[in-house]
Coordinates of C-alpha atoms and ligand atoms in Angstrom, one line a residue:
Chain A
M684 CA 6.2 76.3 22.1
T685 CA 7.6 79.8 22.2
Y686 CA 11.0 81.2 22.9
V687 CA 9.9 84.7 24.0
D688 CA 6.6 86.0 25.0
K689 CA 7.7 89.5 24.2
P690 CA 10.9 91.3 23.1
T691 CA 13.3 92.4 25.8
V692 CA 13.2 96.1 26.1
S693 CA 15.2 98.2 28.4
N694 CA 13.5 100.8 30.6
V695 CA 15.3 104.1 30.4
V696 CA 12.4 106.5 29.9
K697 CA 12.8 109.4 32.2
F698 CA 9.4 111.1 32.7
D699 CA 10.7 113.6 35.2
D700 CA 13.5 115.0 33.0
P701 CA 13.2 118.8 33.4
N702 CA 14.4 119.3 29.8
V703 CA 11.6 117.2 28.3
K704 CA 8.6 119.3 27.2
K705 CA 5.3 117.3 27.3
V706 CA 3.4 117.3 24.1
Q707 CA 0.2 115.5 22.8
K708 CA 1.5 114.5 19.5
I709 CA 4.8 114.2 17.7
K710 CA 5.7 114.2 14.1
V711 CA 8.0 111.3 13.2
M712 CA 9.6 109.5 10.3
L713 CA 8.4 105.9 10.1
N714 CA 10.7 103.1 9.0
T715 CA 9.7 99.4 8.7
G716 CA 11.7 96.3 8.1
T717 CA 12.6 93.1 9.6
D718 CA 13.7 92.4 13.2
I719 CA 14.9 89.2 14.7
Y720 CA 11.9 88.8 17.1
Q721 CA 9.4 89.4 14.3
G722 CA 11.3 87.0 11.9
A723 CA 11.4 84.2 14.4
C724 CA 7.8 84.5 15.4
K725 CA 6.4 84.9 11.9
K726 CA 8.3 82.0 10.3
R727 CA 7.6 79.7 13.2
G728 CA 4.0 80.3 12.2
S729 CA 2.8 81.8 15.5
T730 CA 1.0 84.7 13.8
L731 CA -2.3 84.4 15.6
K732 CA -0.8 84.4 19.1
D733 CA -0.3 87.3 21.5
E734 CA 3.4 86.9 20.9
Y735 CA 3.0 88.2 17.3
R736 CA 1.4 91.4 18.3
K737 CA 4.1 91.9 20.9
V738 CA 6.8 91.5 18.2
A739 CA 5.2 93.1 15.2
G740 CA 2.6 95.4 16.6
I741 CA 5.2 97.5 18.3
A742 CA 6.8 100.9 17.6
Y743 CA 10.4 101.1 18.8
M744 CA 10.9 104.8 19.8
D745 CA 13.5 107.0 21.1
P746 CA 13.1 107.2 25.0
K747 CA 13.1 111.0 24.8
D748 CA 10.1 110.9 22.4
M749 CA 8.3 108.5 24.7
A750 CA 8.9 110.9 27.7
R751 CA 7.6 113.8 25.7
L752 CA 4.4 111.9 25.0
G753 CA 4.3 110.4 28.5
V754 CA 4.1 106.8 27.4
A755 CA 5.9 104.0 29.1
N756 CA 7.0 100.6 27.6
W757 CA 4.1 98.4 26.5
E758 CA 1.6 101.3 26.6
S759 CA -0.5 101.9 23.4
V760 CA 0.2 104.6 20.9
L761 CA -1.8 105.6 17.9
V762 CA 0.3 106.0 14.7
K763 CA -1.2 107.9 11.8
S764 CA 0.0 108.4 8.3
D765 CA -1.6 109.5 5.0
W766 CA -2.4 105.9 4.4
G767 CA -4.2 104.9 7.6
E768 CA -3.9 104.6 11.4
V769 CA -3.1 101.8 13.7
V770 CA -2.7 101.2 17.5
V771 CA 0.6 99.6 18.5
Y772 CA 2.7 99.2 21.6
A773 CA 5.4 101.7 22.4
A774 CA 8.8 100.4 23.4
H775 CA 12.3 101.8 24.0
S776 CA 14.4 101.2 20.9
R777 CA 17.7 99.3 21.4
D778 CA 19.2 101.4 18.6
A779 CA 18.4 104.8 20.3
P780 CA 19.1 107.6 20.1
H781 CA 17.1 108.3 17.0
E782 CA 14.7 111.1 17.9
E783 CA 11.6 111.7 15.7
M784 CA 12.2 108.3 14.0
I785 CA 10.2 105.2 14.9
F786 CA 10.6 101.7 13.7
I787 CA 7.7 99.2 13.4
P788 CA 8.8 95.7 12.3
K789 CA 7.1 94.5 9.1
G790 CA 3.7 92.8 9.6
P791 CA 0.0 93.5 9.4
W792 CA 0.2 96.5 11.7
A793 CA 2.9 98.3 9.8
N794 CA 1.1 97.6 6.5
V795 CA -1.8 99.8 7.5
I796 CA 0.3 102.9 7.5
V797 CA 3.0 102.3 4.9
S798 CA 2.6 103.7 1.4
P799 CA 1.6 101.3 -1.4
E800 CA 3.0 103.9 -3.9
T801 CA 5.7 102.3 -6.1
Y802 CA 6.4 105.3 -8.3
C803 CA 6.2 102.9 -11.2
C804 CA 9.1 100.9 -9.8
N805 CA 7.3 97.8 -8.4
D806 CA 8.6 98.3 -4.9
P807 CA 6.3 100.0 -2.4
T808 CA 7.7 102.7 -0.1
Y809 CA 8.2 100.9 3.2
K810 CA 10.7 103.3 4.6
G811 CA 10.9 107.0 5.3
I812 CA 7.1 107.7 5.7
E813 CA 5.9 110.8 7.5
A814 CA 3.6 109.9 10.4
T815 CA 2.4 111.2 13.8
V816 CA 2.4 109.4 17.1
E817 CA 0.1 110.1 20.0
K818 CA -0.9 108.3 23.2
S819 CA -3.9 106.0 23.0
D820 CA -6.0 104.1 25.5
K821 CA -7.1 101.4 22.9
E822 CA -5.8 97.8 23.1
V823 CA -3.5 96.6 20.3
L824 CA -5.5 94.1 18.2
L825 CA -4.6 90.5 17.7
M826 CA -3.6 89.6 14.1
A827 CA -6.9 88.0 13.1
D828 CA -9.0 90.8 14.6
L829 CA -6.8 93.4 12.9
M830 CA -7.2 91.7 9.5
R831 CA -10.9 91.6 10.0
S832 CA -11.2 95.2 11.0
V833 CA -8.9 96.6 8.3
Y834 CA -9.9 94.6 5.3
R835 CA -13.4 93.5 6.3
K836 CA -13.4 90.8 3.6
Y837 CA -16.0 88.6 5.2
T838 CA -17.7 91.2 7.4
K839 CA -18.7 93.7 4.7
N840 CA -22.3 94.0 6.0
E841 CA -21.3 94.3 9.6
K842 CA -21.8 97.8 11.0
N843 CA -19.5 97.6 14.0
V844 CA -16.7 95.2 13.3
D845 CA -14.8 96.4 16.3
E846 CA -17.5 95.2 18.6
L847 CA -17.6 91.6 17.3
P848 CA -16.1 89.0 19.7
S849 CA -12.4 88.5 19.2
L850 CA -11.3 85.7 16.8
G851 CA -8.8 84.6 19.4
E852 CA -5.3 83.1 19.2
M853 CA -6.1 79.7 17.6
P854 CA -7.2 78.9 14.0
V855 CA -11.0 79.0 13.6
Y856 CA -12.5 76.6 11.1
R857 CA -15.2 74.0 11.0
K858 CA -14.0 70.5 10.9
K859 CA -15.6 67.8 8.8
Chain B
M996 CA 16.5 84.6 28.0
A997 CA 16.3 81.7 30.3
Y998 CA 18.8 78.9 30.1
E999 CA 17.5 75.9 28.2
E1000 CA 18.7 72.4 28.9
P1001 CA 20.4 70.6 26.0
I1002 CA 18.0 68.3 24.1
T1003 CA 18.9 64.7 24.8
D1004 CA 15.6 63.0 24.2
Y1005 CA 15.7 62.1 20.4
D1006 CA 15.8 59.0 18.2
H1007 CA 18.3 59.9 15.6
I1008 CA 20.1 62.8 14.0
V1009 CA 19.8 63.8 10.3
E1010 CA 23.0 65.6 9.4
N1011 CA 23.8 68.3 6.8
C1012 CA 20.3 69.6 6.3
T1013 CA 19.7 73.0 4.8
C1014 CA 17.9 75.9 6.5
A1015 CA 14.8 77.0 4.8
F1016 CA 14.8 80.6 6.1
C1017 CA 17.0 83.3 4.8
G1018 CA 19.2 83.7 1.7
S1019 CA 22.3 82.4 3.5
N1020 CA 21.0 78.8 3.0
C1021 CA 23.2 77.4 5.8
D1022 CA 23.6 73.8 4.7
D1023 CA 25.4 72.4 7.8
L1024 CA 22.3 71.9 10.1
D1025 CA 21.7 68.8 12.1
F1026 CA 18.1 67.9 12.9
L1027 CA 17.3 65.9 16.1
V1028 CA 14.3 63.8 15.2
K1029 CA 11.9 62.0 17.5
G1030 CA 8.8 60.2 16.2
N1031 CA 8.7 62.1 12.9
H1032 CA 9.1 65.5 14.6
V1033 CA 12.1 67.7 14.7
V1034 CA 12.7 68.3 18.4
G1035 CA 16.0 70.1 18.1
V1036 CA 18.2 71.8 15.6
R1037 CA 22.0 72.2 15.9
H1038 CA 24.0 75.0 14.2
A1039 CA 21.0 77.0 13.1
C1040 CA 20.6 80.6 14.3
R1041 CA 17.5 81.7 16.2
L1042 CA 15.6 82.4 13.0
G1043 CA 16.4 79.1 11.4
A1044 CA 15.7 77.0 14.5
S1045 CA 12.4 78.7 15.2
K1046 CA 11.2 78.0 11.6
I1047 CA 12.2 74.4 11.6
M1048 CA 10.7 73.7 15.0
E1049 CA 7.5 75.2 13.8
D1050 CA 4.3 76.1 15.8
E1051 CA 2.2 72.9 15.4
D1052 CA -1.0 74.8 16.4
Q1053 CA -1.0 76.9 13.3
R1054 CA 0.1 74.3 10.8
L1055 CA -2.3 74.0 7.9
K1056 CA -3.2 70.4 7.8
V1057 CA -6.4 70.1 5.8
P1058 CA -7.8 71.8 2.6
M1059 CA -10.4 74.4 3.5
M1060 CA -12.9 76.6 1.7
R1061 CA -15.1 79.5 2.9
D1062 CA -18.8 78.8 3.2
E1063 CA -21.5 81.4 2.4
N1064 CA -21.0 83.0 5.8
G1065 CA -17.3 83.5 5.1
E1066 CA -16.2 80.8 7.6
L1067 CA -13.5 78.4 6.7
Q1068 CA -14.6 74.8 6.5
E1069 CA -12.7 71.6 6.0
V1070 CA -13.2 70.0 2.6
D1071 CA -11.6 67.1 0.8
W1072 CA -8.8 67.6 -1.6
D1073 CA -10.9 67.0 -4.8
T1074 CA -13.4 69.6 -3.8
A1075 CA -10.8 72.2 -3.0
L1076 CA -8.7 71.6 -6.1
D1077 CA -11.7 71.6 -8.4
A1078 CA -13.0 74.8 -6.9
A1079 CA -9.5 76.4 -7.3
A1080 CA -9.1 75.1 -10.9
E1081 CA -12.6 76.5 -11.7
L1082 CA -11.6 80.0 -10.5
I1083 CA -8.4 80.0 -12.4
A1084 CA -9.9 78.6 -15.6
N1085 CA -12.6 81.2 -15.6
S1086 CA -10.5 84.2 -14.7
V1087 CA -9.5 87.0 -17.1
R1088 CA -6.4 88.3 -15.3
P1089 CA -5.0 85.7 -12.8
L1090 CA -2.0 86.6 -10.8
F1091 CA 0.3 83.9 -9.3
Y1092 CA 2.4 85.4 -6.6
G1093 CA 4.9 83.9 -4.2
W1094 CA 7.2 80.9 -4.9
S1095 CA 10.2 82.1 -2.9
E1096 CA 9.8 79.6 -0.1
T1097 CA 9.3 76.6 -2.3
S1098 CA 11.5 74.5 -4.6
I1099 CA 12.6 75.1 -8.2
E1100 CA 10.8 71.9 -9.1
C1101 CA 7.5 73.4 -7.9
M1102 CA 8.2 76.7 -9.9
K1103 CA 8.6 74.6 -13.0
K1104 CA 5.1 73.3 -12.6
G1105 CA 3.9 76.8 -11.8
L1106 CA 5.4 78.3 -14.9
K1107 CA 3.6 75.6 -17.0
L1108 CA 0.3 76.6 -15.4
T1109 CA 1.0 80.3 -15.8
E1110 CA 1.8 79.9 -19.5
Y1111 CA -1.2 77.7 -20.1
V1112 CA -3.7 80.2 -18.6
G1113 CA -1.9 83.4 -19.6
A1114 CA -1.4 84.6 -16.1
V1115 CA 1.2 86.9 -14.5
I1116 CA 3.8 85.2 -12.4
D1117 CA 5.8 87.1 -9.8
N1118 CA 7.7 86.6 -6.6
Q1119 CA 8.8 88.4 -3.5
A1120 CA 11.6 90.3 -5.4
T1121 CA 8.7 92.5 -6.4
I1122 CA 8.6 93.9 -2.8
C1123 CA 12.2 93.5 -1.9
H1124 CA 15.2 93.4 -4.3
G1125 CA 13.3 94.2 -7.5
P1126 CA 15.1 97.6 -7.8
T1127 CA 18.4 95.6 -7.4
V1128 CA 17.5 93.5 -10.3
Q1129 CA 16.7 96.6 -12.3
A1130 CA 20.0 98.2 -11.4
V1131 CA 21.9 95.1 -12.4
Q1132 CA 20.2 95.4 -15.8
N1133 CA 21.2 99.0 -15.9
V1134 CA 24.9 98.9 -14.9
G1135 CA 26.1 95.3 -14.3
Y1136 CA 26.8 92.9 -11.5
P1137 CA 30.3 92.6 -9.9
L1138 CA 29.4 89.3 -8.3
M1139 CA 31.3 86.7 -6.4
T1140 CA 30.5 83.6 -4.3
L1141 CA 30.4 83.8 -0.6
G1142 CA 33.4 81.3 -0.5
E1143 CA 35.6 84.0 -2.0
V1144 CA 34.6 86.5 0.6
K1145 CA 35.4 83.9 3.3
N1146 CA 38.8 83.1 1.9
R1147 CA 39.9 86.6 0.8
A1148 CA 38.0 89.6 2.1
D1149 CA 39.8 91.9 4.4
M1150 CA 37.1 94.6 4.4
V1151 CA 33.4 93.9 4.6
V1152 CA 30.8 96.6 4.3
Y1153 CA 27.1 96.2 5.1
T1154 CA 24.7 99.0 4.1
G1155 CA 21.0 99.3 4.4
S1156 CA 20.9 95.9 5.9
N1157 CA 21.1 94.5 9.4
P1158 CA 22.4 90.9 9.1
M1159 CA 22.5 90.4 12.9
N1160 CA 18.7 90.5 12.7
A1161 CA 17.9 89.2 9.2
H1162 CA 20.7 86.9 8.3
P1163 CA 22.3 86.1 11.7
R1164 CA 24.8 83.5 10.5
H1165 CA 26.0 85.5 7.5
L1166 CA 28.8 87.1 9.4
A1167 CA 29.7 83.9 11.2
R1168 CA 29.7 81.6 8.3
Y1169 CA 30.7 83.6 5.3
S1170 CA 31.9 87.1 5.7
V1171 CA 33.6 88.3 8.9
F1172 CA 34.3 85.7 11.6
P1173 CA 35.4 82.5 9.7
R1174 CA 39.0 81.8 9.1
G1175 CA 39.8 81.7 5.4
W1176 CA 42.7 80.7 3.2
F1177 CA 44.2 84.2 3.1
R1178 CA 42.6 85.3 6.4
Q1179 CA 44.0 82.8 8.9
R1180 CA 43.0 84.8 11.9
G1181 CA 39.4 85.3 10.9
R1182 CA 37.8 88.3 12.5
F1183 CA 41.1 89.9 13.4
D1184 CA 42.2 90.0 9.7
R1185 CA 39.1 91.8 8.6
T1186 CA 37.6 95.3 9.0
L1187 CA 33.8 95.3 9.4
V1188 CA 32.1 98.5 8.3
T1189 CA 28.4 99.4 8.6
W1190 CA 26.8 102.3 6.8
D1191 CA 23.4 102.8 8.3
P1192 CA 21.5 105.8 9.8
K1193 CA 20.6 103.6 12.8
F1194 CA 23.0 102.2 15.4
S1195 CA 21.7 98.8 14.4
D1196 CA 22.8 95.5 16.0
T1197 CA 25.3 95.0 13.2
A1198 CA 26.6 98.6 13.6
K1199 CA 27.2 97.8 17.3
M1200 CA 29.7 95.2 16.5
S1201 CA 31.4 96.9 13.6
D1202 CA 34.8 98.5 13.6
I1203 CA 33.6 101.5 11.7
W1204 CA 30.0 102.8 11.7
V1205 CA 29.1 105.5 9.2
P1206 CA 25.8 107.1 10.3
F1207 CA 24.7 109.0 7.2
E1208 CA 21.4 110.7 7.5
E1209 CA 18.0 109.1 6.4
N1210 CA 17.8 109.0 2.6
G1211 CA 21.5 110.1 2.5
D1212 CA 22.8 106.9 0.8
Y1213 CA 22.7 108.3 -2.7
G1214 CA 24.7 111.4 -1.8
F1215 CA 27.1 109.5 0.4
C1216 CA 28.0 106.9 -2.2
N1217 CA 28.4 109.6 -4.9
A1218 CA 30.7 111.5 -2.6
I1219 CA 33.0 108.5 -2.3
R1220 CA 33.0 108.1 -6.0
A1221 CA 33.9 111.7 -6.4
V1222 CA 36.9 111.3 -4.1
L1223 CA 37.9 108.2 -5.9
K1224 CA 38.0 110.1 -9.2
G1225 CA 40.2 112.8 -7.6
K1226 CA 37.6 115.5 -7.4
E1227 CA 37.5 118.1 -4.6
L1228 CA 34.4 117.8 -2.3
K1229 CA 32.7 121.3 -2.3
E1230 CA 30.8 120.9 0.9
D1231 CA 32.1 120.3 4.4
V1232 CA 29.4 117.9 5.4
I1233 CA 27.8 115.5 3.0
S1234 CA 24.7 113.4 3.9
G1235 CA 25.6 114.1 7.5
I1236 CA 29.2 112.9 7.3
P1237 CA 32.1 115.3 7.6
K1238 CA 34.2 115.7 4.4
Q1239 CA 37.5 114.4 6.0
D1240 CA 35.8 111.2 7.2
I1241 CA 34.6 110.5 3.7
I1242 CA 38.1 111.0 2.4
D1243 CA 39.6 108.8 5.1
L1244 CA 37.1 106.1 4.5
T1245 CA 37.7 106.2 0.7
E1246 CA 41.4 105.9 1.3
S1247 CA 41.0 102.8 3.5
M1248 CA 38.7 101.2 1.0
K1249 CA 41.2 101.8 -1.8
N1250 CA 44.0 100.1 0.3
V1251 CA 42.4 96.8 1.1
E1252 CA 43.3 93.6 -0.8
F1253 CA 39.7 92.3 -1.3
G1254 CA 36.6 94.2 -0.3
A1255 CA 33.0 93.1 -0.3
L1256 CA 29.9 95.3 -0.1
F1257 CA 26.6 93.8 1.0
F1258 CA 23.5 95.8 0.7
G1259 CA 19.9 95.3 1.8
L1260 CA 16.4 96.7 1.7
G1261 CA 17.5 100.0 3.3
L1262 CA 18.6 101.0 -0.2
T1263 CA 15.7 99.6 -2.2
H1264 CA 12.9 100.8 0.0
T1265 CA 13.7 104.5 0.1
L1266 CA 12.7 107.0 -2.4
S1267 CA 15.6 106.7 -4.8
K1268 CA 15.0 102.9 -5.1
Q1269 CA 17.0 101.4 -8.0
R1270 CA 19.1 104.6 -8.4
N1271 CA 20.6 103.9 -5.0
I1272 CA 21.8 100.5 -6.3
D1273 CA 23.0 101.9 -9.6
I1274 CA 25.3 104.1 -7.6
A1275 CA 26.4 101.4 -5.2
I1276 CA 27.3 99.1 -8.2
Q1277 CA 29.2 101.9 -9.9
L1278 CA 31.0 102.7 -6.7
V1279 CA 32.3 99.1 -6.7
Q1280 CA 33.2 99.4 -10.4
D1281 CA 35.2 102.5 -9.6
L1282 CA 37.0 100.9 -6.7
N1283 CA 38.1 98.1 -9.0
A1284 CA 40.4 100.6 -10.7
Y1285 CA 42.5 100.4 -7.5
T1286 CA 41.8 97.0 -5.9
K1287 CA 39.4 94.1 -6.0
W1288 CA 35.9 94.9 -4.7
V1289 CA 32.7 92.8 -5.2
L1290 CA 29.1 93.3 -4.2
L1291 CA 26.1 91.2 -3.3
P1292 CA 22.5 91.9 -2.4
M1293 CA 21.4 90.3 0.9
R1294 CA 18.5 88.2 -0.4
G1295 CA 15.8 87.5 2.1
H1296 CA 14.0 84.2 1.5
F1297 CA 16.0 81.0 0.9
N1298 CA 14.8 80.7 -2.7
V1299 CA 13.9 84.3 -3.8
N1300 CA 17.1 84.3 -5.9
G1301 CA 16.2 80.9 -7.3
F1302 CA 13.0 82.2 -8.8
N1303 CA 14.8 85.1 -10.5
I1304 CA 17.4 82.8 -11.9
Y1305 CA 14.9 80.2 -12.9
M1306 CA 12.6 82.7 -14.7
A1307 CA 15.5 84.6 -16.3
Y1308 CA 16.8 81.3 -17.6
E1309 CA 13.5 80.0 -18.9
M1310 CA 11.8 83.2 -20.0
G1311 CA 14.4 85.9 -20.2
F1312 CA 12.9 88.0 -17.5
P1313 CA 13.6 87.8 -13.7
Y1314 CA 10.2 88.4 -12.2
G1315 CA 6.8 90.0 -12.9
V1316 CA 6.4 88.0 -16.1
D1317 CA 3.1 88.5 -17.9
F1318 CA 1.8 85.8 -20.3
C1319 CA -1.6 87.4 -21.1
R1320 CA -0.6 87.9 -24.8
G1321 CA 0.6 84.3 -25.1
Y1322 CA 4.3 85.3 -24.9
P1323 CA 6.4 86.5 -21.9
R1324 CA 6.4 90.3 -21.2
Y1325 CA 8.0 92.1 -18.4
M1326 CA 7.5 95.7 -17.6
I1327 CA 8.3 97.3 -14.2
G1328 CA 5.4 99.2 -12.7
E1329 CA 3.1 97.5 -15.2
T1330 CA 3.2 93.7 -14.7
T1331 CA 4.5 93.7 -11.2
T1332 CA 2.2 92.5 -8.3
V1333 CA 1.8 95.6 -6.2
D1334 CA 1.2 97.8 -9.2
L1335 CA -1.4 95.3 -10.5
L1336 CA -3.1 95.3 -7.1
N1337 CA -3.0 99.1 -6.8
R1338 CA -4.8 99.3 -10.1
K1339 CA -7.2 96.6 -9.0
E1340 CA -6.5 94.5 -12.1
P1341 CA -6.3 90.9 -11.0
D1342 CA -9.5 88.9 -10.7
V1343 CA -8.0 85.8 -9.1
F1344 CA -5.0 85.8 -6.8
L1345 CA -3.0 82.6 -6.1
V1346 CA -0.5 82.9 -3.4
I1347 CA 2.0 80.1 -2.8
A1348 CA 4.7 80.1 -0.2
A1349 CA 4.3 83.8 0.6
D1350 CA 2.4 86.0 2.9
P1351 CA 1.0 89.2 1.3
G1352 CA -1.3 89.7 4.3
A1353 CA 1.8 90.3 6.4
H1354 CA 4.0 92.0 3.8
F1355 CA 2.0 94.0 1.3
P1356 CA 1.0 97.6 2.1
G1357 CA -2.7 97.8 3.2
G1358 CA -3.5 99.9 0.1
A1359 CA -2.5 97.0 -2.1
N1360 CA -4.1 94.3 0.1
M1361 CA -7.4 96.1 -0.1
H1362 CA -8.0 94.6 -3.5
L1363 CA -7.5 91.1 -2.1
A1364 CA -10.6 91.7 -0.1
N1365 CA -12.6 92.0 -3.4
I1366 CA -11.3 89.0 -5.3
P1367 CA -11.0 85.3 -4.7
V1368 CA -7.7 84.3 -3.1
I1369 CA -6.2 80.8 -3.2
Q1370 CA -3.5 80.1 -0.7
I1371 CA -0.9 77.3 -0.8
D1372 CA 1.1 77.4 2.4
I1373 CA 2.2 75.5 5.5
H1374 CA 1.1 77.9 8.2
W1375 CA -2.1 79.8 9.1
G1376 CA -0.9 83.4 8.6
P1377 CA -2.4 86.8 7.9
S1378 CA -3.1 85.8 4.3
T1379 CA -5.3 82.9 5.5
E1380 CA -7.6 85.6 6.9
L1381 CA -8.1 86.8 3.3
A1382 CA -8.1 83.4 1.6
D1383 CA -11.1 81.7 0.1
I1384 CA -9.5 78.4 -0.6
V1385 CA -6.6 77.1 1.5
L1386 CA -4.4 74.2 0.3
P1387 CA -1.9 72.8 2.8
G1388 CA 1.6 72.2 1.3
T1389 CA 4.6 70.6 2.8
F1390 CA 7.8 72.1 4.3
I1391 CA 10.7 72.2 1.8
G1392 CA 14.0 71.3 3.4
V1393 CA 12.3 69.5 6.3
E1394 CA 9.6 67.3 4.9
T1395 CA 10.2 67.5 1.1
A1396 CA 13.5 67.7 -0.8
G1397 CA 14.1 70.3 -3.4
T1398 CA 16.5 72.7 -5.0
S1399 CA 17.1 76.3 -4.0
Y1400 CA 19.6 79.0 -4.9
R1401 CA 21.7 80.8 -2.2
M1402 CA 22.0 84.6 -2.4
D1403 CA 25.2 84.3 -4.4
S1404 CA 23.4 82.1 -6.9
V1405 CA 24.9 78.8 -5.8
P1406 CA 22.3 76.0 -6.2
I1407 CA 21.8 73.8 -3.1
H1408 CA 20.0 70.6 -2.7
M1409 CA 17.8 70.6 0.4
K1410 CA 17.1 67.2 1.7
S1411 CA 14.1 66.0 3.6
A1412 CA 14.4 64.7 7.1
I1413 CA 10.9 63.6 8.2
D1414 CA 7.7 62.6 6.5
P1415 CA 5.0 65.3 5.9
P1416 CA 1.7 65.1 7.7
E1417 CA -0.6 62.6 6.0
T1418 CA -3.2 65.1 4.9
C1419 CA -0.8 67.6 3.3
R1420 CA 0.4 67.4 -0.3
E1421 CA 3.7 68.6 -1.8
D1422 CA 3.5 72.0 -3.4
E1423 CA 4.7 70.5 -6.7
W1424 CA 1.9 68.0 -6.7
I1425 CA -0.7 70.7 -5.8
V1426 CA 0.4 73.0 -8.6
N1427 CA 0.5 70.2 -11.1
E1428 CA -2.9 69.0 -10.1
L1429 CA -4.3 72.5 -10.6
Y1430 CA -2.7 72.5 -14.1
E1431 CA -4.3 69.2 -15.0
R1432 CA -7.7 70.3 -13.7
V1433 CA -7.6 73.7 -15.4
K1434 CA -6.6 72.0 -18.6
K1435 CA -9.5 69.6 -18.4
I1436 CA -12.0 72.4 -17.8
K1437 CA -10.6 74.5 -20.7
E1438 CA -10.5 71.5 -23.1
E1439 CA -14.1 70.6 -22.3
A1440 CA -15.3 74.2 -22.9
K1441 CA -13.7 74.1 -26.4
Ligands
LIG1181 S1 21.5 82.5 8.8 FE1 19.7 82.2 7.6 S2 20.0 80.2 6.6 FE2 21.5 80.3 8.3 S3 20.5 79.3 10.0 FE3 20.0 81.5 10.2 S4 18.1 81.8 9.1 FE4 18.9 79.8 8.5

């Protein structure tokens, strides 16, 4: 049972705004943290489901930034930082305006691009990370597929992990 | 969201249950139970209700181990426990992480195991309010209980936290909306202030929103302290806030009867980390020269504070306690989980009631792909994708009773409402079983 299949996002991106200059890529500051949709989905346990990628594999962006990149709600963007890159959905942030700042709720997607650096203070730097955002035509991966392609724990010898069939939305294990 | 019909199809109600989600530990929940399932929850917020009415598809029900192809396979309890004990007994630098979503009773057993094998024990504070704990050690802790805030506070400040998303009933139950002894009109008798760069959901309902710039918290709090001490502010705009606004805000903070400052991870996760909290605590200390102010960190998990209290009580240190020399040691950046993983030190990782797969930076998680991981949890999560042995626990506060500590350090008994699935075992039992089996292996090897 689920409460939402995806977060409600308003649609206020104006692609034809004459003041908006189209660009390929923008530089942003990345923040991560909790969000009510992510919290509810994660703790209910629905992490394998499509719902989890819609609530945690998502970058909440300023609508002006989205217009500059030419991405609409629920289209994919590639976010790159010094620590890695990941494909997530773009969506209009309900806290806008916050130009050149994006928010990705905590979860396996955000983890790929946040900094593990603790500066000897035990807490990694989850907020205020420099990143770039560009449009992408790739699909956002489901949680199990993302974990497989990022950490490759059980597919070390596989050459092309991304071409393996998807692990799907249900637990996969052999019953006795 | 679509309208949902009220739930009428249930057998009985279990009253006064405690929510096992966030640090607000709401203990006024009613569970509607039908055939050993919770079909409805009254009084809980969206977060609490969704956790209690869990996703049955992903419930871990049987012990599992990876076979030689890396596929999870169901095994019996003895096999799984023996394999896990074998890993722990033969490891050089085991790390036991998690504990924040289980009971104090289970932590007790965990500490026994940790001490016996000389492991490191750590909890989620290491990735959330660790810097807060350090700051408290630096400059003190002007603490209160949430009941005092409810009865007395006429100004409530949230900074670096968004309770409408992370602790939804915090405002409703403890801080802003409830009517208290000295605040008979509830919300109307209180001023709600949010300091946050973002127009967050909490900021949207506040009376005053102070949008200082990103990473501006340190400068902003110091500016208020300067004004409090009667100093002249040299710049016109500080951390993005005009000078006059800072002076006005300081004046109104001085003139309340009882103020409460709540802060969250926005302060601990930015670059100045524990220094941000140092300043926030000192700000509250300075305000106390004029009137009563208190402060409290918004703790995330329902028992993350419990672990810190329990460890500090038993061992003298709040988290990241290392027993490799046979006595407890604690050193920030040295014996804490993310630093250990970054340095690729641990050779066995036991995760209980936590999800590093979902919450650790990828750079730290990379090491989990190289070492055996034992998971004790109730749901199939991102960590299961990295786990070699999976042991299904039970749900504290729903299926198993236990003790937890609220964010203001008030202990709360969480009762059980239904029976756990037959094939699952209580966390406490699992950890104790691991201890017994590790002990047996070690004794035999002597
Ligand atoms: S505020 Fe926290 S403790 Fe209270 S019902 Fe919501 S999630 Fe549970």
